[in-house]
Short mmCIF file of C-alpha atoms in Angstrom, two decimals:
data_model
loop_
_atom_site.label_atom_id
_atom_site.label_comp_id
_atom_site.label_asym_id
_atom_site.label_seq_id
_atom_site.Cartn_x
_atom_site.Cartn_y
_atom_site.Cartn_z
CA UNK L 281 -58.35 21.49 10.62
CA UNK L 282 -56.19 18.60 12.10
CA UNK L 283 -55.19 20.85 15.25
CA UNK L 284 -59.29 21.73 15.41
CA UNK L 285 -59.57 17.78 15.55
CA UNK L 286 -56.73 17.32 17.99
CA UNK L 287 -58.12 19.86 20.46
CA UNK L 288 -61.56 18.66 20.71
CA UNK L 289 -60.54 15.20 21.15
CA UNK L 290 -58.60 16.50 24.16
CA UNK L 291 -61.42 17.94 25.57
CA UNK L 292 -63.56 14.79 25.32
CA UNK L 293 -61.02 12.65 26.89
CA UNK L 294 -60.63 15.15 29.75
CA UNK L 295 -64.63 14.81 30.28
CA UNK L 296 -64.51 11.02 30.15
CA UNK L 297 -61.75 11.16 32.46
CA UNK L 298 -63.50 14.00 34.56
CA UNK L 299 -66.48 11.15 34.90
CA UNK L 300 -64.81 8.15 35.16
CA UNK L 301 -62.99 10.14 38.39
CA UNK L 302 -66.36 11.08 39.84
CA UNK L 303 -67.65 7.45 39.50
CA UNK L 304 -64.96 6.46 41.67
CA UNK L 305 -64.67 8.93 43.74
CA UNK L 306 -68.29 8.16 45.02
CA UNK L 307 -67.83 4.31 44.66
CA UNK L 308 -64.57 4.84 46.91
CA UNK L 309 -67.11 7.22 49.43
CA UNK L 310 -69.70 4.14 49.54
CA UNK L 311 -66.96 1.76 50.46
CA UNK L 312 -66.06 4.04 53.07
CA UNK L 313 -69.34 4.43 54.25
CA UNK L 314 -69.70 2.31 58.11
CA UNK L 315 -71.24 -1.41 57.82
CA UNK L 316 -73.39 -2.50 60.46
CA UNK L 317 -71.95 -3.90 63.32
CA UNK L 318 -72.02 -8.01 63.56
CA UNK L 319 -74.12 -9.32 65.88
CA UNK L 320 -72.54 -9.78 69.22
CA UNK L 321 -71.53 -12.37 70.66
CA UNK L 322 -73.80 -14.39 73.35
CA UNK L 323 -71.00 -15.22 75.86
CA UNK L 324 -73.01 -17.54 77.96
CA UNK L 325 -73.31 -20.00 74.34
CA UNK L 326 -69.43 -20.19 74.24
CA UNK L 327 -69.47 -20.64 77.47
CA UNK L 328 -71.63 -24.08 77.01
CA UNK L 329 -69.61 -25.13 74.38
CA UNK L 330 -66.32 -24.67 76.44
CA UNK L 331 -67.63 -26.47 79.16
CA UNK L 332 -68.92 -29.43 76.63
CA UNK L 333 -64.42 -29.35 75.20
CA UNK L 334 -63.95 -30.04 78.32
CA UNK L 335 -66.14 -32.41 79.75
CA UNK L 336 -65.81 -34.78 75.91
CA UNK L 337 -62.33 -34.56 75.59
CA UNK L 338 -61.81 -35.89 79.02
CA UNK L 339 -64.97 -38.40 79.28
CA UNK L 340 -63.23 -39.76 75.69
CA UNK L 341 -60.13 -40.10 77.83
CA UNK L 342 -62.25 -41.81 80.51
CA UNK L 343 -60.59 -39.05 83.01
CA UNK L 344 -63.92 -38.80 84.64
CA UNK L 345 -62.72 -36.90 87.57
CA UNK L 346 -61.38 -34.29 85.70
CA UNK L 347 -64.33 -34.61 83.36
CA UNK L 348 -67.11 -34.50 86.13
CA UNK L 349 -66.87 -30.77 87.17
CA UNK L 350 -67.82 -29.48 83.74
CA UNK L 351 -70.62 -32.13 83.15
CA UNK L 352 -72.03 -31.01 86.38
CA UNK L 353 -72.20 -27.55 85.02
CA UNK L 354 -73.60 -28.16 82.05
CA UNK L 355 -76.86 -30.16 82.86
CA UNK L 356 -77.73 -28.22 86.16
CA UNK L 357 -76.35 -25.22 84.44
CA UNK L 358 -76.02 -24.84 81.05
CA UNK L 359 -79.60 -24.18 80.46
CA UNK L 360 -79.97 -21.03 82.18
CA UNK L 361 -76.22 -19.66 80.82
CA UNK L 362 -76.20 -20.42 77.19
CA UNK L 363 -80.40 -22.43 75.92
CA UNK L 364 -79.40 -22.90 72.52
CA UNK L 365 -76.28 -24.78 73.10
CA UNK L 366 -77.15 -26.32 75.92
CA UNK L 367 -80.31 -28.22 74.26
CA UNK L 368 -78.89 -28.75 70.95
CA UNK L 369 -76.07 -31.15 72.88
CA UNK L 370 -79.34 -32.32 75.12
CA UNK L 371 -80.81 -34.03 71.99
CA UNK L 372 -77.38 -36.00 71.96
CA UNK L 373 -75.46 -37.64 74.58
CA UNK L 374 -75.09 -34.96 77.06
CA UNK L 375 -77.03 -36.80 79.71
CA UNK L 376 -76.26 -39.96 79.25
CA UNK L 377 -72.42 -39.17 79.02
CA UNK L 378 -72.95 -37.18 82.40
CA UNK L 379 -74.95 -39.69 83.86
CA UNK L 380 -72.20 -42.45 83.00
CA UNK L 381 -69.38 -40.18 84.70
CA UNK L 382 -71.45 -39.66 88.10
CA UNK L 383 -71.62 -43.42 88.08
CA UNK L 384 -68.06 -44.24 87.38
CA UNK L 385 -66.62 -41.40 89.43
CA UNK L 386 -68.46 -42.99 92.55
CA UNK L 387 -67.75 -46.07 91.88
CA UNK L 388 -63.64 -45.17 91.92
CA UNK L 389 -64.14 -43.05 94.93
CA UNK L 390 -66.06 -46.20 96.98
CA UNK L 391 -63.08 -48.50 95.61
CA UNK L 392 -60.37 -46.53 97.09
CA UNK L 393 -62.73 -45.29 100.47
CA UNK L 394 -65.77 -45.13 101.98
CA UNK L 395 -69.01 -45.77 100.26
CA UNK L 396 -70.04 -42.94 98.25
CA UNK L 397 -71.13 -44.42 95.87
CA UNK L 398 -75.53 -44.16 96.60
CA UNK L 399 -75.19 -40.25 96.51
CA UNK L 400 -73.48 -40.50 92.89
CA UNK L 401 -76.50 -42.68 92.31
CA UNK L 402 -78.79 -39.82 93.07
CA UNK L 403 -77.15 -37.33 91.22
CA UNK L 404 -77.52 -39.65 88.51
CA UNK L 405 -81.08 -39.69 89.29
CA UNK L 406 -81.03 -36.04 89.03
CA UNK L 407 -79.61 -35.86 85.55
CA UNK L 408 -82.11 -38.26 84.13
CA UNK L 409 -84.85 -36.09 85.47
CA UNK L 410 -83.70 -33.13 84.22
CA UNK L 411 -82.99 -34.79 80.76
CA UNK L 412 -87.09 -35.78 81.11
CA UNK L 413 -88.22 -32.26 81.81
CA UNK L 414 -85.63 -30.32 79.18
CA UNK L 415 -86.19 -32.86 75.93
CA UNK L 416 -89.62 -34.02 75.66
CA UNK L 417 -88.94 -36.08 72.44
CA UNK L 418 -86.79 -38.67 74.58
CA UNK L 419 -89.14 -38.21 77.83
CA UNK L 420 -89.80 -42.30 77.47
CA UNK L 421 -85.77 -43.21 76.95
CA UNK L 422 -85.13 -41.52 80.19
CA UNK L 423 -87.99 -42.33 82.29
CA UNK L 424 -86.99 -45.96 81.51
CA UNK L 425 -83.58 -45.16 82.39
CA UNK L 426 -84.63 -44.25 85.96
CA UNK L 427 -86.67 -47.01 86.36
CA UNK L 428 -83.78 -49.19 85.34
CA UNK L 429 -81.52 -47.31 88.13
CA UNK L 430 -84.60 -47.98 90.75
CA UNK L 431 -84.31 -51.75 89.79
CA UNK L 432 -80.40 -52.19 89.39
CA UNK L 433 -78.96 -49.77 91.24
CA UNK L 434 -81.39 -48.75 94.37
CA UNK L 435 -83.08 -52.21 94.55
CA UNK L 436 -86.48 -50.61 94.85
CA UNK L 437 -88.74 -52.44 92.95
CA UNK L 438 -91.86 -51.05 93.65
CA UNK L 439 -89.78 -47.70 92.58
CA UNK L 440 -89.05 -49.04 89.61
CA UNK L 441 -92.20 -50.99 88.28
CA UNK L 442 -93.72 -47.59 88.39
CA UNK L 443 -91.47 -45.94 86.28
CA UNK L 444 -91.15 -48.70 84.05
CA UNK L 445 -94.76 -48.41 83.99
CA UNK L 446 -94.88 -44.70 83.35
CA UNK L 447 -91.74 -45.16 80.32
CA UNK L 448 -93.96 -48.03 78.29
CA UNK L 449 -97.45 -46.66 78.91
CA UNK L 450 -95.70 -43.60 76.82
CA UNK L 451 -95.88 -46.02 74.22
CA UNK L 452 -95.43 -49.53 74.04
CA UNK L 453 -93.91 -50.06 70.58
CA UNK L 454 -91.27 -47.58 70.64
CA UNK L 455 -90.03 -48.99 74.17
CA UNK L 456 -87.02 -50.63 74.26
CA UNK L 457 -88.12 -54.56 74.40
CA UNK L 458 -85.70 -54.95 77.59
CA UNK L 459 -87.38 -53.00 79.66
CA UNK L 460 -90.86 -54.32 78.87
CA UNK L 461 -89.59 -57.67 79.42
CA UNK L 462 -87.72 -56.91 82.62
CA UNK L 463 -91.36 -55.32 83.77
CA UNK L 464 -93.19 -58.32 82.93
CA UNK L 465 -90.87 -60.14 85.12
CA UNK L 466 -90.99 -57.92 88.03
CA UNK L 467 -95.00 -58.21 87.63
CA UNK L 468 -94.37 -61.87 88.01
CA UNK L 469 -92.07 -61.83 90.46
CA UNK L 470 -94.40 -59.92 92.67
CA UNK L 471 -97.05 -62.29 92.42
CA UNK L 472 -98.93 -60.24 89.42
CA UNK L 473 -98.68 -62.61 86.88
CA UNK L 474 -101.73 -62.05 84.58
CA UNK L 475 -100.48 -58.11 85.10
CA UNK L 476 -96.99 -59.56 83.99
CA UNK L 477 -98.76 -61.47 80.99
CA UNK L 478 -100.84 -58.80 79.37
CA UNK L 479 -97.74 -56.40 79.41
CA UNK L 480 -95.87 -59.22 77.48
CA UNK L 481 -98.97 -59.97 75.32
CA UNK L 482 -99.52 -55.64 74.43
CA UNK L 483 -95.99 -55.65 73.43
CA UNK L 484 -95.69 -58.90 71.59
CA UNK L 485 -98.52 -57.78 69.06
CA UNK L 486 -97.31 -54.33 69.07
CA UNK L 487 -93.75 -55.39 68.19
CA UNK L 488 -95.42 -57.71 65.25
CA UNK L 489 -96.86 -54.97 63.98
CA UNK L 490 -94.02 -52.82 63.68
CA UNK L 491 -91.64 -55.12 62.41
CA UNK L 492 -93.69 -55.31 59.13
CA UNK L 493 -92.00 -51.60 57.94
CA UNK L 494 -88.94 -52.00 60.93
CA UNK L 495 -87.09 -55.39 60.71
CA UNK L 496 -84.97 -54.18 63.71
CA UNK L 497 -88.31 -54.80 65.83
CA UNK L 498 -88.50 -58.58 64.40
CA UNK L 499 -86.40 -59.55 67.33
CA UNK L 500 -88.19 -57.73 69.77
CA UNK L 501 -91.68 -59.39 69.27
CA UNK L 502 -89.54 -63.07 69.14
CA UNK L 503 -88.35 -62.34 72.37
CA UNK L 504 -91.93 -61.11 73.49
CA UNK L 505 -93.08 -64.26 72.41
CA UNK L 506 -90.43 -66.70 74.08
CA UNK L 507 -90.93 -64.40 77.72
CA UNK L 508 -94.61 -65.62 77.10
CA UNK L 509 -94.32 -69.04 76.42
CA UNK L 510 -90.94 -69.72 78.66
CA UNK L 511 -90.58 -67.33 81.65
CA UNK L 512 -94.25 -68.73 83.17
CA UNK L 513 -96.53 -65.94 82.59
CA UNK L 514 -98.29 -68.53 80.76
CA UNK L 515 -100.15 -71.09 83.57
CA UNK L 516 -102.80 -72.59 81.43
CA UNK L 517 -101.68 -72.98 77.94
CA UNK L 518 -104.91 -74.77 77.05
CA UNK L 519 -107.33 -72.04 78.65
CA UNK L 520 -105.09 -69.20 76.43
CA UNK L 521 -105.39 -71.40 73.21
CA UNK L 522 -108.71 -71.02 73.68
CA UNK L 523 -109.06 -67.61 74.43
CA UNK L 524 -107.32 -66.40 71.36
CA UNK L 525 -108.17 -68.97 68.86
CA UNK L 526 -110.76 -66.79 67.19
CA UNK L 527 -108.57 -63.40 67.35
CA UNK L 528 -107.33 -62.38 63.67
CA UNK L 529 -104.41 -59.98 64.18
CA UNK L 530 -101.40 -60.34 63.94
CA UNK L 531 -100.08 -60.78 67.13
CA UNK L 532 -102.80 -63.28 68.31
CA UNK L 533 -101.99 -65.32 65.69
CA UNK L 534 -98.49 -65.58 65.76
CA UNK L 535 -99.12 -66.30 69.60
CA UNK L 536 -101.47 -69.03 68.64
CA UNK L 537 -99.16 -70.59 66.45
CA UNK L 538 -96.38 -70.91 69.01
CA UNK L 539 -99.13 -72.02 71.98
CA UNK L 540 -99.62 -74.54 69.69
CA UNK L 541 -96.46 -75.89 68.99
CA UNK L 542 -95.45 -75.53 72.30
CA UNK L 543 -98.65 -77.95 73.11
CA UNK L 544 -97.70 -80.12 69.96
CA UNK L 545 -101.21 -79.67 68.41
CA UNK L 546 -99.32 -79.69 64.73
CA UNK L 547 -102.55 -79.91 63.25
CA UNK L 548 -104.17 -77.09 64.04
CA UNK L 549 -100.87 -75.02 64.13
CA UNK L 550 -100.29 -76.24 59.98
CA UNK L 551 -102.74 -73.61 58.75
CA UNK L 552 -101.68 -70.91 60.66
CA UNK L 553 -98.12 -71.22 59.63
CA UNK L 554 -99.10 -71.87 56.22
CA UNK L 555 -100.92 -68.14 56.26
CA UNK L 556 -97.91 -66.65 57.97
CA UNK L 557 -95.16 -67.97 55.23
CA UNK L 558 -97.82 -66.91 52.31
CA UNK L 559 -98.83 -64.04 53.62
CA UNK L 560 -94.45 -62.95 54.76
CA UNK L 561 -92.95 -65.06 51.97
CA UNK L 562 -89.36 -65.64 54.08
CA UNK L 563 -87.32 -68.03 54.50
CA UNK L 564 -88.04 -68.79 58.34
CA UNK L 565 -91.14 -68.80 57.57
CA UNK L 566 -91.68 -71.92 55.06
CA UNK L 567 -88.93 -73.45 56.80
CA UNK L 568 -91.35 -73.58 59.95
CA UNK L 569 -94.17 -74.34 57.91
CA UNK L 570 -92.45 -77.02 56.48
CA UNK L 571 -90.90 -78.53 60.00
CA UNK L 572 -94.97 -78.66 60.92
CA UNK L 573 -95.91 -80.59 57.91
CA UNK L 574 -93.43 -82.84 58.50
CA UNK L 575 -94.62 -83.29 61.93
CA UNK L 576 -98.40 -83.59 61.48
CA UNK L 577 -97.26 -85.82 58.49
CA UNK L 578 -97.96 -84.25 55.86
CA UNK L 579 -95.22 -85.18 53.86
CA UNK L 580 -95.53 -83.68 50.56
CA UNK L 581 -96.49 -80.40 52.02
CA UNK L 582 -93.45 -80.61 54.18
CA UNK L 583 -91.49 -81.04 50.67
CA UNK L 584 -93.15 -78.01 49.01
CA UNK L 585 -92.40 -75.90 51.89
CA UNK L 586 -88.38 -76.55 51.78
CA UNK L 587 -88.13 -76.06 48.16
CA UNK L 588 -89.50 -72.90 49.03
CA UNK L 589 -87.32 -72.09 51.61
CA UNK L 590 -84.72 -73.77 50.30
CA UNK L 591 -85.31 -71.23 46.90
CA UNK L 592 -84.32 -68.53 49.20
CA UNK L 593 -80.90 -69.47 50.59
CA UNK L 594 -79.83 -71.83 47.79
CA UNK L 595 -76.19 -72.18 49.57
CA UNK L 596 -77.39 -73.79 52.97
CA UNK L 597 -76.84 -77.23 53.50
CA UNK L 598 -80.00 -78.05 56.34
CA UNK L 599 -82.26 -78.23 53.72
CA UNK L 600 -80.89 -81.55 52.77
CA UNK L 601 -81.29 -82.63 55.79
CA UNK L 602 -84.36 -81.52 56.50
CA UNK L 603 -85.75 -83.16 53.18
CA UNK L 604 -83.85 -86.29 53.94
CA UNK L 605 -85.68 -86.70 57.17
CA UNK L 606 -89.34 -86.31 55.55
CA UNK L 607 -88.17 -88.89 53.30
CA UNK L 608 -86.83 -91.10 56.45
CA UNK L 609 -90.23 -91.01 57.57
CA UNK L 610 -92.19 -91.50 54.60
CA UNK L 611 -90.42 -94.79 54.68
CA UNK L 612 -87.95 -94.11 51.76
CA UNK L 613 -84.67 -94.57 53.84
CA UNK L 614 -82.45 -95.10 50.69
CA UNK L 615 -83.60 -92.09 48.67
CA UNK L 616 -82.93 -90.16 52.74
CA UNK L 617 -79.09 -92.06 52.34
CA UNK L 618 -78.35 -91.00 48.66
CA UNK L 619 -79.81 -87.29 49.61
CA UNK L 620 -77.07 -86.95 52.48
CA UNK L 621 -74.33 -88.85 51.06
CA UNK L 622 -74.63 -86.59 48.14
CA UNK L 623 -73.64 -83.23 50.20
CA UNK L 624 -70.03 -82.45 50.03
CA UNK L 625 -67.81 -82.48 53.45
CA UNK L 626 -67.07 -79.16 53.40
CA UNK L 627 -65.59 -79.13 57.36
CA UNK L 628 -65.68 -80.89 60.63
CA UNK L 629 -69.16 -79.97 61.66
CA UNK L 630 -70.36 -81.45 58.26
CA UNK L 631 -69.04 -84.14 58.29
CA UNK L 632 -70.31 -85.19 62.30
CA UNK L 633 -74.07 -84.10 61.31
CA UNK L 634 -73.83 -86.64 58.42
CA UNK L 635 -72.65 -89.37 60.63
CA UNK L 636 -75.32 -88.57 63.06
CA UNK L 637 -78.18 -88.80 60.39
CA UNK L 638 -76.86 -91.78 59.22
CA UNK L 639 -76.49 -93.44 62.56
CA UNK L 640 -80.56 -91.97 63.07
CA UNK L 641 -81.30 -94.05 59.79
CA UNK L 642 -79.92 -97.12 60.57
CA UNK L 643 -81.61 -97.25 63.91
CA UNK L 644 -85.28 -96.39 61.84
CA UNK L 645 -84.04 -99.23 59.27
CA UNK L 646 -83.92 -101.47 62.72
CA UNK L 647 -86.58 -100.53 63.72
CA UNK L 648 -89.34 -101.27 61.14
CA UNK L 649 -87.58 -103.98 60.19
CA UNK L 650 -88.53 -105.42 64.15
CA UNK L 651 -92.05 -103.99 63.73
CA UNK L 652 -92.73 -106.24 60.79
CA UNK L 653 -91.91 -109.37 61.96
CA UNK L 654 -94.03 -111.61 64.28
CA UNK L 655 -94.63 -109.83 67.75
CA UNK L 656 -93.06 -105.99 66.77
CA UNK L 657 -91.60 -103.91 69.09
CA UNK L 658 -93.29 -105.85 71.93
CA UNK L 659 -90.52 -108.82 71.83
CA UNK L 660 -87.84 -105.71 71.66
CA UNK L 661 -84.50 -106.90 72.30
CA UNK L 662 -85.81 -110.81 71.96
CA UNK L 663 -86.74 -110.34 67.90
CA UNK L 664 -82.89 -109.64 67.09
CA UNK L 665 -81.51 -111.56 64.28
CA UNK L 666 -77.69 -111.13 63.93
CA UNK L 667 -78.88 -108.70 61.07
CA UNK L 668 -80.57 -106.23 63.00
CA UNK L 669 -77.69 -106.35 65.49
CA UNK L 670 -75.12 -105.93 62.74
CA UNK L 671 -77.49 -102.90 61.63
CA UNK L 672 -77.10 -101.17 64.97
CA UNK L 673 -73.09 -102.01 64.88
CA UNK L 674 -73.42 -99.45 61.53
CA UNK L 675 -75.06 -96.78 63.37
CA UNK L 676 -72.46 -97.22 65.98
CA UNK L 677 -69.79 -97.16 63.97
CA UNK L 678 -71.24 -94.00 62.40
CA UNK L 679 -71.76 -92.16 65.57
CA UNK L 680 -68.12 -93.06 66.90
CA UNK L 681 -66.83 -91.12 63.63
CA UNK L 682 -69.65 -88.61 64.33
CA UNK L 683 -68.24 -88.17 67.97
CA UNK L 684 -64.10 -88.09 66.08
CA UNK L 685 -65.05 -85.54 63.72
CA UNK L 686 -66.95 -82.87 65.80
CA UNK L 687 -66.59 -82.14 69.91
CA UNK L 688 -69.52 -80.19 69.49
CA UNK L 689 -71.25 -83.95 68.35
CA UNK L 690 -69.86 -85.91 70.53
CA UNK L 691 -71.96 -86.03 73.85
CA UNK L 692 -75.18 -86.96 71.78
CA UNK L 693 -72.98 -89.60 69.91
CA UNK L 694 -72.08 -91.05 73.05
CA UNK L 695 -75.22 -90.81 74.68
CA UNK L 696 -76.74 -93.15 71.34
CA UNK L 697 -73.78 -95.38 71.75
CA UNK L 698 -74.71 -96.04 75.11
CA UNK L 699 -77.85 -96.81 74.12
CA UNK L 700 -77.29 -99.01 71.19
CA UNK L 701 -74.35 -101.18 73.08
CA UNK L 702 -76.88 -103.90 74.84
CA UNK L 703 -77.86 -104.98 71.54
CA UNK L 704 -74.25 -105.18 69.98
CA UNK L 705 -72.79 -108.78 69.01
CA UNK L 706 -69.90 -109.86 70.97
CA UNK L 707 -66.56 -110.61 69.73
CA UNK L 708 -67.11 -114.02 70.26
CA UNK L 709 -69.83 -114.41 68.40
CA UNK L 710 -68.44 -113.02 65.82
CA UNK L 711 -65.95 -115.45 65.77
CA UNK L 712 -68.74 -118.12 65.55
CA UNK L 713 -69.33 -116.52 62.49
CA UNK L 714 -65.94 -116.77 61.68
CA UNK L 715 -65.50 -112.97 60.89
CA UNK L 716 -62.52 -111.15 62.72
CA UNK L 717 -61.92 -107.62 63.52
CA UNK L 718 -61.55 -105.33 60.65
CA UNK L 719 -63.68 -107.79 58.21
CA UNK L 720 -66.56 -106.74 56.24
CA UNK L 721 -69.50 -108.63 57.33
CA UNK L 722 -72.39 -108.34 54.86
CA UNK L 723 -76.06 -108.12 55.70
CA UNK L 724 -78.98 -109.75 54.58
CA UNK L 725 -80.83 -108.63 51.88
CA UNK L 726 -84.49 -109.17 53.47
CA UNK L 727 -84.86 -105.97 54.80
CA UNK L 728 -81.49 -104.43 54.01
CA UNK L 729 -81.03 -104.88 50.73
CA UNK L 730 -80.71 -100.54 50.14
CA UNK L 731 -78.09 -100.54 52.47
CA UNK L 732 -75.04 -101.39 50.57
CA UNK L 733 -72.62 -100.47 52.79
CA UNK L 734 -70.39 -103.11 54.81
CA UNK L 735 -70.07 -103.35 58.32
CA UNK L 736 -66.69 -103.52 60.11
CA UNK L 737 -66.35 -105.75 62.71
CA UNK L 738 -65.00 -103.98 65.71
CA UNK L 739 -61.48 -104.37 67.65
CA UNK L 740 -62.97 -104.69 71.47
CA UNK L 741 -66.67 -105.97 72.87
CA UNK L 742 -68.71 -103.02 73.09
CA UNK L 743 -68.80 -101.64 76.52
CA UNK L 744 -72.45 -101.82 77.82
CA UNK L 745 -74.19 -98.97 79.69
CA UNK L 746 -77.37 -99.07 78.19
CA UNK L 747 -80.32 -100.21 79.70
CA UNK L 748 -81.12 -103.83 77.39
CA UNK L 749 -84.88 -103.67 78.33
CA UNK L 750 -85.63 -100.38 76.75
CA UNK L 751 -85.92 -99.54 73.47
CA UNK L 752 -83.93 -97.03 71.82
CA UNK L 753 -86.16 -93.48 70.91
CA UNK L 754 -87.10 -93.60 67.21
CA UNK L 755 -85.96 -89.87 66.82
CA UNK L 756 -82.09 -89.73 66.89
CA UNK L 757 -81.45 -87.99 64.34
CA UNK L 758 -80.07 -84.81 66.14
CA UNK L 759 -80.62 -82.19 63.16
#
């Protein structure tokens, strides 16, 4: 029986084994079995990305002589040897890289011999067109890049208002604010200034438009706006003002505003920038509202409109100043003092702008002092008591420590100096008053009374190079 057993399990196993052989024997014959061939190999792609190596590695090395061959074979080759290559590197920097080493290379070769340099210019020419026809996506970049080698390179203008033309008429708010400013120009230049102005005008609203979702665009329509209202496509302010007043986009009425400003109508301008900082709450914004409250005199909107701003950059120390000056003119000169004074000298440039507001509220102390007494400003220079001129040796002595502090200051300190010196007490008088140099001399407390804040007689007479029969400017504050 056991032997029985035994012999039967020996045949099993010799079946199992007699399978498990088979099984392999035909996984081992579908292993064996030939795999399709790869796909072959395009050898005009490699040969694009050879040539690219090449051209990088030495265009990184700024060996643009050795570099130029192969970037000459790729753009007026490339395309026909190896398509796929050749226009995934077009979507890069292929042209412009090529374009760049034409240019340098002819620019060495005219240093060290003749000039070649205007045929480089056309090949240059040539790669920009080709990058035009072969990537439609960046048709407008390169079009304006011709037109810019027309204008800055070939000098021919006429050349390159048309392609400057042709680049921003591909659309206006994806051009590249240069060029539609240096077109505007050029339409100026040449005597087509309203041509010049509506270019500037189309981009300056497109521009604002865009820079609601692209911030990077913000500066674009701000330089728009300044090519308008500073490089004379603008001839009659008043007859634009009115041409635009009753536009509501966006554009028109950020144009308005600045017309406005730029024509000091603050009154009309206040509501305009009060919609533009409520409707974009930023900090420029209130911060301009609040400079044209403060202007049209509207003094506690001029306050609210800081704060705000002020709520937004917490850190920045103008906004004292800027609140210290409504308060100057509202007439509240020692709440304006105590404001300033309070701000801690942090550096150099501090501490001059604080001597310069200080010398600014001295001189408005002076002044409305004069303006109250019998005969005002009109008996200017003939209404000084020894107070007001011991006023105006404070705001001197602050703007000579305005002019120590900060080389950047200094020129405007000396300029208010020079003003304020006709109206400075000698030392002799001084000595009348038996006060020497270095003394504290104190002031009345008529109209002084906030000042608290001595005044040291100088060392030497003040040296006069103002003019004694005209009255210093009320605004000297310098912000």
């Amino acid at each position: 029986m056991t032997r029985h057993l035994t012999l039967r399990t020996a045949a099993l196993l010799s079946l199992a084994l007699a399978g498990s052989a088979a099984t392999a024997d035909a996984q081992s014959r579908r292993n064996s079995s030939p795999k399709p061939p790869p796909p072959p190999a395009i050898p005009g792609e490699d040969q694009v990305l050879r040539h690219w190596s090449l051209f990088n590695e030495n265009y990184k090395a700024t060996q643009f002589e050795m570099a130029l061959p192969d970037g000459r074979w790729l753009v007026f080759s490339g395309k026909e040897v190896g398509p796929n290559n050749y226009m995934r590197l077009a979507t890069t920097t292929l042209h412009q890289k090529v374009a760049d080493t034409y240019l340098r290379v002819g620019q060495l070769r005219t240093a060290t011999g003749p000039n070649v340099l205007p045929a480089y210019i056309d090949s240059v020419m040539q790669v920009y067109q080709l990058a035009v026809r072969d990537v439609p996506s960046r048709a407008q970049e390169f079009t304006l890049a011709i037109a810019a080698v027309y204008d800055g390179q070939k000098h021919d203008i006429p050349k390159a208002i048309e392609y400057y033309q042709k680049g921003i008429d591909m659309g206006i708010a994806t051009a590249d604010w240069r060029y539609t400013s240096r077109l505007a120009y050029l339409y100026k230049e040449d005597g087509q200034v309203d041509k010049g102005f509506d270019i500037a005008q189309t981009a300056y609203t497109a521009y604002s438009n865009a820079s609601k979702s692209d911030t990077s665009q913000v500066r674009a329509a701000r330089e728009m706006e300044r090519l308008m209202t500073r490089g004379g496509l603008i001839t009659n302010p008043d007859s634009l003002i009115t041409a635009i007043r009753g536009k509501t986009d966006t554009g028109s009425r950020n144009l308005l505003l600045t017309l406005l400003i730029s024509q000091k109508q603050y009154e009309e301008a206040l509501p305009i920038a009060r919609q533009l900082a409520e409707g974009q709450n930023t900090e420029s914004n209130w911060r301009l509202y609040g400079a044209l409250a403060m202007q049209a005199g509207k003094y506690p909107e001029a306050l609210t409109a800081y704060d705000k701003a002020r709520a937004m950059n917490p850190n920045e120390p103008s906004y004292t100043f800027y609140v210290a000056e409504v308060y100057k003119q509202q007439g509240d000169l020692a709440k304006a003092r105590d404001l300033v004074k309070a701000l801690p000298v942090t550096d150099s440039t501090m501490a001059a702008r604080l001597h310069m507001f200080m010398g600014a509220l001295y001189e408005t102390a002076m002044e409305k002092a004069v303006a109250s007494k019998p005969g005002g400003v009109g008996a200017w220079g003939k209404n000084f008591t020894f107070d007001e001129q011991l006023i105006y040796q404070l705001a001197v002595n602050h703007y000579q420590m305005a002019a120590q502090a900060d080389p950047d200051h200094a020129a405007q300190a000396q300029e208010r100096i020079q003003t304020l010196s006709p109206y400075l007490p000698k030392l002799a008088f001084y000595e009348k008053k038996k006060l020497t140099p270095g003394s504290a001399a104190p002031v009345s407390a008529k109209y002084y009374g906030w000042v608290n804040e001595p005044v040291i007689i100088p060392a030497t007479d003040p040296v006069t190079t103002g003019d004694p029969a005209a009255a210093p400017p009320t605004d000297a504050a310098g912000l």
